[in-house]
Coordinates of C-alpha atoms and ligand atoms in Angstrom, one line a residue:
M1 CA 0.0 0.0 0.0
S2 CA 1.3 3.5 -0.8
Q3 CA 1.9 6.1 1.9
P4 CA -0.3 9.1 0.9
H5 CA 1.3 11.7 3.1
S6 CA 5.0 10.9 2.4
R7 CA 6.9 14.0 1.7
I8 CA 9.2 13.6 -1.4
V9 CA 11.7 16.2 -2.3
I10 CA 13.4 15.8 -5.7
I11 CA 16.5 17.8 -6.6
G12 CA 16.7 18.2 -10.4
G13 CA 13.8 18.5 -12.9
G14 CA 15.3 16.4 -15.8
P15 CA 13.8 13.0 -16.8
G16 CA 15.2 11.4 -13.7
G17 CA 13.5 13.9 -11.5
Y18 CA 10.2 14.8 -13.3
E19 CA 9.2 11.3 -14.2
A20 CA 9.8 10.3 -10.5
A21 CA 7.6 13.3 -9.5
L22 CA 4.8 12.1 -11.7
V23 CA 4.9 8.6 -10.2
A24 CA 5.1 9.9 -6.6
A25 CA 2.1 12.3 -7.2
Q26 CA 0.1 9.4 -8.7
L27 CA 0.7 7.5 -5.5
G28 CA -0.6 10.3 -3.4
A29 CA 2.6 11.7 -2.0
D30 CA 3.3 15.4 -1.3
V31 CA 6.0 16.1 -4.0
T32 CA 8.4 19.1 -4.4
V33 CA 10.8 19.4 -7.3
I34 CA 13.6 21.9 -7.0
E35 CA 15.2 22.8 -10.4
E36 CA 17.7 25.6 -11.0
Q37 CA 17.7 25.7 -14.8
G38 CA 14.3 24.8 -16.2
L39 CA 11.9 21.8 -16.1
G40 CA 12.9 19.0 -18.4
G41 CA 16.5 19.5 -17.3
S42 CA 19.5 19.4 -19.5
C43 CA 17.8 16.6 -21.4
V44 CA 15.2 18.9 -22.7
L45 CA 16.9 22.3 -22.7
T46 CA 20.5 21.6 -23.9
D47 CA 21.3 18.0 -24.6
C48 CA 19.0 15.3 -26.0
V49 CA 16.0 17.3 -27.3
P50 CA 18.1 20.1 -29.0
S51 CA 20.6 17.6 -30.6
K52 CA 17.8 15.4 -31.9
T53 CA 16.0 18.5 -33.3
L54 CA 19.3 19.5 -35.1
I55 CA 19.5 16.0 -36.4
A56 CA 15.9 16.2 -37.8
T57 CA 17.1 19.0 -40.0
S58 CA 20.4 17.4 -40.9
N59 CA 18.7 14.1 -41.8
L60 CA 16.5 16.0 -44.2
M61 CA 19.5 17.7 -45.7
A62 CA 21.2 14.3 -46.2
A63 CA 18.0 12.9 -47.8
M64 CA 18.0 15.8 -50.2
E65 CA 21.6 15.0 -51.2
G66 CA 20.3 11.7 -52.5
T67 CA 17.2 12.9 -54.4
R68 CA 18.9 13.1 -57.8
D69 CA 19.2 9.3 -57.8
L70 CA 15.6 9.0 -57.0
G71 CA 14.7 11.2 -60.0
I72 CA 14.2 14.6 -58.3
T73 CA 15.9 17.8 -59.3
F74 CA 15.4 21.3 -57.9
D75 CA 15.3 24.7 -59.6
H76 CA 17.9 27.1 -58.3
A77 CA 16.5 28.1 -54.8
V78 CA 15.7 31.8 -54.3
P79 CA 16.1 32.9 -50.7
D80 CA 13.0 34.3 -49.1
A81 CA 12.8 37.9 -48.1
E82 CA 13.8 37.4 -44.5
T83 CA 16.9 35.4 -45.4
A84 CA 17.9 37.7 -48.2
A85 CA 17.6 40.8 -46.0
R86 CA 19.6 39.3 -43.1
P87 CA 23.2 40.7 -42.8
G88 CA 26.1 38.3 -42.4
P89 CA 27.5 35.4 -44.2
E90 CA 25.6 33.5 -46.9
P91 CA 23.9 30.3 -45.7
V92 CA 26.2 27.3 -46.3
S93 CA 25.2 25.3 -49.3
A94 CA 25.0 21.5 -49.5
S95 CA 24.5 21.2 -53.3
H96 CA 20.8 22.1 -53.8
A97 CA 19.8 22.9 -50.3
Q98 CA 21.2 25.4 -47.9
T99 CA 21.4 25.5 -44.1
D100 CA 20.0 28.6 -42.6
A101 CA 21.8 28.2 -39.2
P102 CA 20.1 31.0 -37.3
R103 CA 16.7 29.6 -38.2
V104 CA 17.8 26.1 -37.3
Y105 CA 19.1 27.2 -33.9
S106 CA 16.1 29.3 -33.1
R107 CA 13.7 26.4 -34.0
I108 CA 15.8 24.2 -31.7
K109 CA 15.5 26.6 -28.8
R110 CA 11.8 27.3 -29.3
L111 CA 11.1 23.6 -29.4
A112 CA 13.2 23.0 -26.2
Q113 CA 11.3 25.8 -24.4
A114 CA 8.0 24.4 -25.5
Q115 CA 8.9 20.9 -24.3
S116 CA 10.0 22.3 -21.0
A117 CA 6.7 24.2 -20.7
D118 CA 4.8 21.0 -21.4
V119 CA 6.7 19.2 -18.5
G120 CA 5.8 22.2 -16.2
M121 CA 2.1 22.0 -17.1
R122 CA 2.0 18.3 -16.5
L123 CA 3.6 18.6 -13.1
A124 CA 1.3 21.4 -12.2
R125 CA -1.7 19.3 -13.2
E126 CA -0.6 16.5 -11.0
G127 CA -0.2 18.9 -8.0
V128 CA 3.6 18.8 -7.8
R129 CA 5.2 21.9 -6.2
V130 CA 8.0 23.3 -8.3
I131 CA 10.7 25.5 -6.7
S132 CA 13.1 27.4 -8.9
G133 CA 16.6 27.5 -7.4
R134 CA 19.7 25.6 -6.4
A135 CA 19.2 22.9 -3.7
R136 CA 21.6 21.5 -1.2
L137 CA 21.3 18.6 1.2
I138 CA 21.8 19.6 4.8
R139 CA 21.3 16.1 6.3
P140 CA 19.1 13.1 5.4
G141 CA 15.6 14.4 5.4
A142 CA 16.4 18.1 5.0
V143 CA 17.0 20.0 1.8
A144 CA 17.8 23.8 1.6
V145 CA 16.9 26.0 -1.3
A146 CA 17.6 29.8 -0.9
D147 CA 16.4 30.6 2.7
E148 CA 14.0 27.7 2.9
V149 CA 14.7 24.3 4.5
I150 CA 12.3 21.6 3.4
G151 CA 11.7 18.5 5.4
A152 CA 11.4 15.2 3.5
D153 CA 10.7 11.5 4.2
T154 CA 12.5 10.7 1.0
V155 CA 14.9 12.7 -1.1
L156 CA 15.7 11.9 -4.7
I157 CA 18.9 13.3 -6.2
A158 CA 18.6 13.7 -10.0
V159 CA 21.1 16.5 -10.7
G160 CA 22.5 15.2 -14.0
A161 CA 25.9 15.7 -15.4
R162 CA 27.8 18.4 -17.4
P163 CA 30.3 18.1 -20.3
R164 CA 33.8 17.3 -19.2
D165 CA 36.5 19.8 -20.0
L166 CA 39.6 18.8 -21.8
P167 CA 42.7 20.0 -19.9
G168 CA 44.3 22.4 -22.2
A169 CA 41.1 23.4 -24.0
V170 CA 38.9 25.9 -22.2
P171 CA 35.6 26.4 -23.9
D172 CA 34.8 30.0 -24.7
G173 CA 31.4 29.6 -26.2
E174 CA 32.5 31.3 -29.5
R175 CA 35.1 29.1 -31.2
L176 CA 35.9 26.4 -28.5
L177 CA 32.5 24.9 -27.7
T178 CA 30.8 22.3 -25.6
C179 CA 27.7 20.6 -27.0
R180 CA 25.6 23.0 -24.9
Q181 CA 27.0 26.1 -26.5
I182 CA 26.8 25.2 -30.2
Y183 CA 23.2 26.5 -30.6
D184 CA 24.3 30.0 -29.7
L185 CA 26.5 30.4 -32.7
P186 CA 25.5 33.0 -35.2
E187 CA 26.4 30.8 -38.2
L188 CA 27.1 27.2 -39.3
P189 CA 30.8 26.4 -38.5
S190 CA 32.6 26.2 -41.9
E191 CA 35.3 23.9 -40.6
L192 CA 34.3 22.1 -37.5
I193 CA 36.8 20.0 -35.6
I194 CA 35.1 17.6 -33.2
V195 CA 37.3 16.1 -30.4
G196 CA 35.9 12.8 -29.2
S197 CA 34.3 10.1 -31.3
G198 CA 31.9 8.6 -28.8
V199 CA 28.2 8.8 -29.2
T200 CA 27.9 12.6 -28.8
G201 CA 30.9 13.3 -31.1
A202 CA 29.7 10.9 -33.8
E203 CA 26.2 12.3 -33.7
F204 CA 27.3 15.9 -34.1
A205 CA 29.9 14.9 -36.7
S206 CA 27.2 13.2 -38.8
A207 CA 24.8 16.1 -38.4
Y208 CA 27.2 19.0 -39.2
Q209 CA 28.7 17.1 -42.2
A210 CA 25.2 16.8 -43.6
L211 CA 24.4 20.5 -42.8
G212 CA 27.3 21.6 -44.9
S213 CA 30.3 22.0 -42.5
Q214 CA 33.6 20.4 -43.4
V215 CA 34.0 18.1 -40.3
T216 CA 37.2 16.7 -38.9
L217 CA 36.6 14.0 -36.3
V218 CA 39.5 13.4 -33.8
S219 CA 39.3 10.0 -32.4
S220 CA 41.8 8.7 -29.8
R221 CA 40.8 5.1 -30.7
E222 CA 41.2 2.7 -33.6
H223 CA 37.8 3.6 -35.0
V224 CA 34.8 5.8 -34.2
L225 CA 32.2 4.7 -31.5
P226 CA 34.7 2.4 -29.8
N227 CA 32.3 1.1 -27.2
E228 CA 29.6 0.1 -29.7
D229 CA 29.1 -3.0 -32.0
T230 CA 32.2 -2.9 -34.1
D231 CA 30.4 -3.9 -37.4
A232 CA 28.0 -1.0 -36.8
A233 CA 30.7 1.5 -36.0
M234 CA 32.6 0.5 -39.1
V235 CA 29.5 1.1 -41.3
V236 CA 29.1 4.6 -39.8
E237 CA 32.8 5.4 -40.1
D238 CA 32.8 4.2 -43.8
V239 CA 29.8 6.5 -44.5
F240 CA 31.5 9.4 -42.7
R241 CA 34.6 9.0 -44.9
R242 CA 32.7 8.6 -48.1
R243 CA 30.8 11.8 -47.4
G244 CA 34.1 13.7 -47.2
M245 CA 34.6 13.8 -43.4
K246 CA 38.2 13.6 -42.2
V247 CA 38.4 11.0 -39.5
L248 CA 41.7 11.0 -37.6
S249 CA 42.0 7.6 -35.8
R250 CA 44.4 6.9 -33.0
S251 CA 44.8 10.7 -32.6
R252 CA 44.6 12.0 -29.0
A253 CA 43.9 15.7 -28.7
T254 CA 46.1 17.4 -26.0
G255 CA 44.8 20.9 -26.3
A256 CA 42.9 23.4 -28.4
K257 CA 43.3 27.2 -28.7
R258 CA 41.9 30.1 -30.6
T259 CA 43.8 31.8 -33.4
A260 CA 43.0 35.1 -35.0
D261 CA 40.2 33.7 -37.1
G262 CA 39.7 30.1 -35.9
V263 CA 41.0 27.3 -33.8
E264 CA 44.0 25.0 -33.6
V265 CA 43.8 21.6 -32.0
S266 CA 47.1 19.9 -31.0
L267 CA 47.4 16.2 -31.1
Q268 CA 49.7 14.0 -29.1
D269 CA 51.9 13.2 -32.1
G270 CA 52.7 16.9 -32.6
T271 CA 50.2 17.4 -35.4
V272 CA 48.2 20.6 -35.3
V273 CA 44.7 20.6 -37.0
S274 CA 43.2 24.0 -38.0
G275 CA 39.5 24.8 -38.3
S276 CA 37.0 27.5 -37.8
H277 CA 35.5 26.0 -34.6
C278 CA 36.1 23.1 -32.2
L279 CA 33.5 21.1 -30.5
L280 CA 34.7 19.2 -27.4
T281 CA 32.8 15.9 -26.7
V282 CA 35.1 14.1 -24.2
G283 CA 32.6 12.8 -21.7
M284 CA 30.4 14.0 -18.9
V285 CA 31.1 14.6 -15.2
P286 CA 28.4 14.5 -12.5
S287 CA 26.9 17.8 -11.3
T288 CA 27.3 17.0 -7.6
V289 CA 29.7 19.6 -6.5
G290 CA 28.4 21.7 -3.6
L291 CA 25.3 19.4 -3.2
G292 CA 26.1 18.4 0.4
L293 CA 26.5 14.7 -0.3
G294 CA 29.2 14.3 2.3
E295 CA 27.1 16.0 5.0
A296 CA 24.2 13.6 4.2
G297 CA 26.4 10.5 4.1
V298 CA 25.9 9.8 0.4
E299 CA 28.8 7.9 -1.1
V300 CA 30.3 8.5 -4.5
D301 CA 32.7 6.5 -6.7
D302 CA 36.2 7.6 -7.7
R303 CA 34.8 9.7 -10.6
G304 CA 32.3 11.4 -8.3
F305 CA 29.2 9.6 -9.5
I306 CA 26.6 8.7 -6.8
T307 CA 26.7 5.0 -5.9
V308 CA 23.2 3.4 -6.2
D309 CA 21.8 -0.1 -6.1
R310 CA 19.3 -1.5 -8.6
V311 CA 16.3 0.2 -6.8
S312 CA 18.2 3.6 -6.8
R313 CA 19.1 3.6 -3.1
T314 CA 22.2 5.5 -2.1
S315 CA 24.3 4.7 0.9
A316 CA 22.3 7.1 3.0
P317 CA 18.9 5.9 4.3
G318 CA 16.0 7.8 2.7
I319 CA 18.1 9.2 -0.1
Y320 CA 17.8 7.9 -3.6
A321 CA 19.5 9.0 -6.8
A322 CA 18.6 8.6 -10.4
G323 CA 20.0 9.5 -13.9
D324 CA 23.3 10.8 -15.1
C325 CA 24.6 11.7 -11.7
T326 CA 24.7 8.0 -11.0
G327 CA 26.7 7.3 -14.1
V328 CA 24.8 4.0 -14.6
W329 CA 23.9 4.6 -18.3
M330 CA 23.6 8.1 -19.6
L331 CA 20.2 7.8 -21.3
A332 CA 17.0 9.7 -20.7
S333 CA 15.1 6.5 -20.6
V334 CA 17.3 5.0 -18.0
A335 CA 17.2 8.2 -15.9
A336 CA 13.4 8.1 -16.0
M337 CA 13.2 4.5 -15.1
Q338 CA 15.7 4.9 -12.2
G339 CA 13.6 7.8 -10.9
R340 CA 10.3 5.9 -11.1
I341 CA 11.8 2.8 -9.5
A342 CA 13.1 5.0 -6.6
M343 CA 9.5 6.3 -6.0
W344 CA 7.8 2.9 -6.2
H345 CA 10.4 1.5 -3.8
S346 CA 10.3 4.3 -1.3
L347 CA 6.5 4.4 -1.4
G348 CA 6.2 0.7 -0.7
E349 CA 5.0 -0.4 -4.2
A350 CA 6.1 -3.7 -5.8
V351 CA 9.1 -2.9 -7.9
Q352 CA 11.3 -4.7 -10.4
P353 CA 14.9 -3.7 -10.0
L354 CA 16.6 -1.9 -13.0
R355 CA 17.5 -4.3 -15.8
L356 CA 20.2 -2.8 -17.9
G357 CA 20.3 -5.9 -20.2
H358 CA 16.9 -4.8 -21.6
V359 CA 17.7 -1.2 -22.4
A360 CA 17.1 -0.2 -26.1
A361 CA 19.5 2.6 -27.1
T362 CA 20.2 4.5 -30.3
I363 CA 23.1 6.5 -31.8
F364 CA 21.5 9.1 -34.0
T365 CA 24.1 9.2 -36.7
D366 CA 23.0 8.7 -40.4
P367 CA 22.5 5.8 -40.6
E368 CA 21.3 5.3 -37.0
I369 CA 22.6 2.4 -34.8
A370 CA 20.0 0.9 -32.5
T371 CA 20.9 -1.9 -30.0
V372 CA 19.2 -3.9 -27.4
G373 CA 20.2 -6.8 -25.1
A374 CA 23.3 -9.0 -25.6
S375 CA 26.2 -7.7 -27.6
Q376 CA 28.6 -9.3 -30.2
Q377 CA 31.4 -8.8 -27.6
E378 CA 29.5 -10.9 -25.1
L379 CA 29.1 -13.7 -27.7
D380 CA 32.7 -13.5 -28.9
S381 CA 34.1 -13.7 -25.3
G382 CA 31.9 -16.7 -24.5
K383 CA 30.1 -14.7 -21.7
V384 CA 26.9 -15.5 -23.5
L385 CA 26.4 -18.7 -25.4
G386 CA 24.5 -17.7 -28.5
R387 CA 24.3 -17.7 -32.2
V388 CA 24.2 -14.7 -34.5
V389 CA 23.0 -13.8 -37.9
K390 CA 23.8 -10.5 -39.7
L391 CA 21.8 -9.5 -42.8
P392 CA 23.0 -6.6 -44.9
L393 CA 20.2 -4.2 -45.8
A394 CA 21.7 -3.7 -49.3
T395 CA 19.6 -6.7 -50.5
N396 CA 16.4 -5.6 -48.8
A397 CA 13.9 -4.6 -51.5
R398 CA 12.6 -1.6 -49.4
A399 CA 16.1 -0.3 -48.8
K400 CA 16.7 -0.4 -52.6
M401 CA 13.5 1.5 -53.2
E402 CA 14.5 4.1 -50.6
G403 CA 17.9 4.4 -52.2
F404 CA 20.2 3.3 -49.4
S405 CA 22.5 0.4 -48.9
D406 CA 24.5 1.1 -45.7
G407 CA 23.2 -0.9 -42.8
F408 CA 22.3 -4.3 -41.5
V409 CA 20.1 -6.3 -39.1
K410 CA 21.9 -8.5 -36.6
L411 CA 20.1 -10.9 -34.2
F412 CA 21.5 -12.8 -31.3
T413 CA 19.8 -15.9 -29.9
R414 CA 20.5 -18.4 -27.1
R415 CA 22.1 -21.5 -28.6
N416 CA 19.8 -24.2 -27.4
T417 CA 16.5 -22.5 -26.9
G418 CA 16.5 -20.0 -29.7
I419 CA 15.4 -17.3 -27.3
V420 CA 16.2 -13.8 -28.7
L421 CA 18.9 -12.3 -26.6
G422 CA 19.4 -9.0 -28.4
G423 CA 20.1 -7.3 -31.7
V424 CA 21.7 -4.5 -33.6
I425 CA 20.0 -2.5 -36.4
V426 CA 21.9 0.0 -38.6
A427 CA 19.5 1.8 -40.8
P428 CA 17.7 5.1 -41.2
M429 CA 15.2 5.2 -38.4
A430 CA 16.7 2.2 -36.7
S431 CA 15.5 3.9 -33.4
E432 CA 12.0 3.0 -34.6
L433 CA 12.8 -0.4 -36.0
I434 CA 14.4 -1.8 -32.8
L435 CA 11.1 -2.0 -30.9
G436 CA 10.3 -5.5 -32.4
V437 CA 13.6 -6.9 -31.2
S438 CA 13.2 -5.1 -27.8
L439 CA 9.8 -6.7 -27.4
A440 CA 11.3 -10.1 -28.2
V441 CA 14.1 -9.7 -25.6
E442 CA 11.6 -8.4 -23.0
Q443 CA 9.1 -11.2 -23.6
Q444 CA 11.8 -13.9 -24.2
L445 CA 10.4 -14.7 -27.6
T446 CA 12.1 -17.4 -29.7
V447 CA 13.4 -17.0 -33.3
D448 CA 10.6 -19.4 -34.3
Q449 CA 8.0 -17.0 -32.9
I450 CA 9.5 -14.1 -34.7
A451 CA 9.9 -16.1 -37.9
H452 CA 6.2 -16.9 -37.9
T453 CA 5.2 -13.3 -37.4
F454 CA 4.1 -11.4 -40.5
A455 CA 6.2 -8.5 -41.6
V456 CA 5.0 -6.1 -44.3
Y457 CA 6.4 -6.6 -47.8
P458 CA 8.4 -4.6 -48.7
S459 CA 9.8 -3.4 -45.4
L460 CA 13.0 -3.1 -43.4
T461 CA 11.4 -5.1 -40.6
G462 CA 11.2 -7.9 -43.2
S463 CA 14.9 -8.3 -42.6
I464 CA 14.3 -9.0 -38.9
T465 CA 11.9 -11.8 -39.6
E466 CA 14.3 -13.1 -42.3
A467 CA 17.2 -13.1 -39.8
A468 CA 15.0 -15.0 -37.3
R469 CA 14.2 -17.6 -40.1
Q470 CA 17.9 -18.1 -40.7
L471 CA 18.4 -18.7 -37.0
M472 CA 15.7 -21.4 -36.8
Q473 CA 17.3 -24.8 -36.2
P474 CA 15.9 -28.3 -36.7
A475 CA 15.5 -29.8 -33.2
E476 CA 18.2 -32.4 -33.8
L477 CA 20.9 -29.8 -34.2
N478 CA 20.2 -28.1 -30.9
Ligands
FAD501 C1 24.4 16.0 -26.7 C2 23.6 14.9 -25.9 C3 22.6 14.2 -26.6 C4 21.9 13.2 -25.9 N1 21.0 12.5 -26.6 C5 20.3 11.6 -26.0 C6 19.3 10.8 -26.7 O1 19.1 10.9 -27.9 N2 18.6 9.8 -26.0 C7 18.8 9.6 -24.7 O2 18.1 8.8 -24.1 N3 19.7 10.4 -24.0 C8 20.4 11.3 -24.6 N4 21.3 12.1 -23.9 C9 21.5 11.8 -22.5 C10 20.4 12.5 -21.7 O3 20.3 13.8 -22.0 C11 20.6 12.3 -20.2 O4 20.8 10.9 -19.9 C12 19.5 12.8 -19.4 O5 19.4 14.2 -19.5 C13 19.6 12.4 -17.9 O6 18.6 13.0 -17.2 P1 18.8 13.5 -15.7 O7 17.4 13.7 -15.1 O8 19.7 12.5 -15.0 O9 19.6 14.8 -15.8 P2 19.4 16.3 -16.6 O10 18.5 16.1 -17.7 O11 20.8 16.7 -16.7 O12 18.7 17.1 -15.5 C14 19.3 17.4 -14.3 C15 18.8 18.8 -13.8 O13 19.2 19.0 -12.4 C16 19.4 20.3 -12.3 N5 20.2 20.6 -11.1 C17 21.5 20.2 -11.0 N6 22.0 20.5 -9.7 C18 20.9 21.1 -9.1 C19 20.8 21.6 -7.8 N7 21.8 21.6 -6.9 N8 19.6 22.2 -7.5 C20 18.6 22.2 -8.4 N9 18.7 21.7 -9.6 C21 19.8 21.1 -10.0 C22 20.0 20.8 -13.6 O14 19.8 22.2 -13.8 C23 19.3 19.9 -14.6 O15 18.2 20.6 -15.2 C24 22.1 13.0 -24.5 C25 23.1 13.7 -23.9 C26 23.8 14.7 -24.6 C27 24.9 15.5 -23.8

């Protein structure tokens, strides 16, 4: 039974915080959210939502690049009156289409603010009290914001993370940028150097190349996206290079500085790379400084992330933590689930501990990489006993019609039972296609069950059922 009068105080209004607030309010608790930046958090205001909005534009630009093959040509585009009258540089051209950067960025900010307002309205409707300000723990059960001290039966810390600085490269918001500063630029960077080829670096590299920037991607590792499925990373790197991106592998950046009209990035081997702007994407650090974690007895790991168990409990009784500040898996969906689990647990509801093996994730490059469940590395190392089939999309009829050939569908199954353990999809909109595999992993479906499921013809999902058919085994071979 829930405890209707529990007082819940949530520090941070991102997905980890606001989704938890909605659950707690639904269970009848007295809920306060304290947020210093704006509801929706960095997810909505500076990170996930803005970057995916940028990518919506860049995907369209990339699609327009391929229109000639599909039999479409454009007349020479005439700028509208607003664009023609605007002072400053000409919009950067990507063959037919042109990127109007100020308009792209203002749309992104408008959309983020609207999304933040939606979150605010939803919380207000559910009776959640929202305080604008910076909160600090005084002790377990007491949170301070400005002059007010708020008592709580349960505190949830969901303060998120911020971009890590590269020693020797101090962002100035003009030429040396973090991913949160890029939307304030007055123009599209003509020559953008991106330091870091993890998920954030690869997504921005893909987007800016399509928007018309000349992108140089500095990767300290053998290939881009070193922590992802290698086959998938290689497809994306190959596409990057074919589209004219410079990918510098095994190149560790040691510093970056401004020059008279641009930037210079120094690499460990002594090379200096020049460009108009530099975007630093070298990881995230938890936003826990000055939060009073020590006073409240909340333990952190050696990188400063709050240590939590699978029901989001910290080391301090009555204090839970969710989202990026725990460093568990920096995804909005994981933050939200950790927050909800914290509330269900603290309010006495039945709760299933967090299962990271079932998380569906996407890297929004072009093409996208979507994954769920077991990985190729786990199969290769013998940690998971499974079988794998990988089908290139180049032979898929729908892919041919749509005019793309880069991508594949990969399915992993348990060796003896044929239960689906996971999958990787590399394709446009893979983020939408992965749901079928995700459902199979969650429900422990077998390849036989997927193989007997109708897929539309022609469709990309037809390659999922085809992969399942190839993994079906006669009983005597099991
Ligand atoms: C460029 C980029 C793109 C991303 N794209 C995706 C994506 O496509 N899909 C995905 O799932 N994830 C994505 N992520 C990750 C996602 O944004 C995070 O996992 C998510 O924001 C985590 O939510 P959170 O609630 O933990 O933290 P946040 O969203 O960071 O919210 C925390 C909030 O706490 C507030 N706060 C901090 N300290 C205090 C304090 N002391 N008092 C009051 N308030 C405080 C902050 O102001 C902030 O608003 C992306 C991240 C980046 C950087």
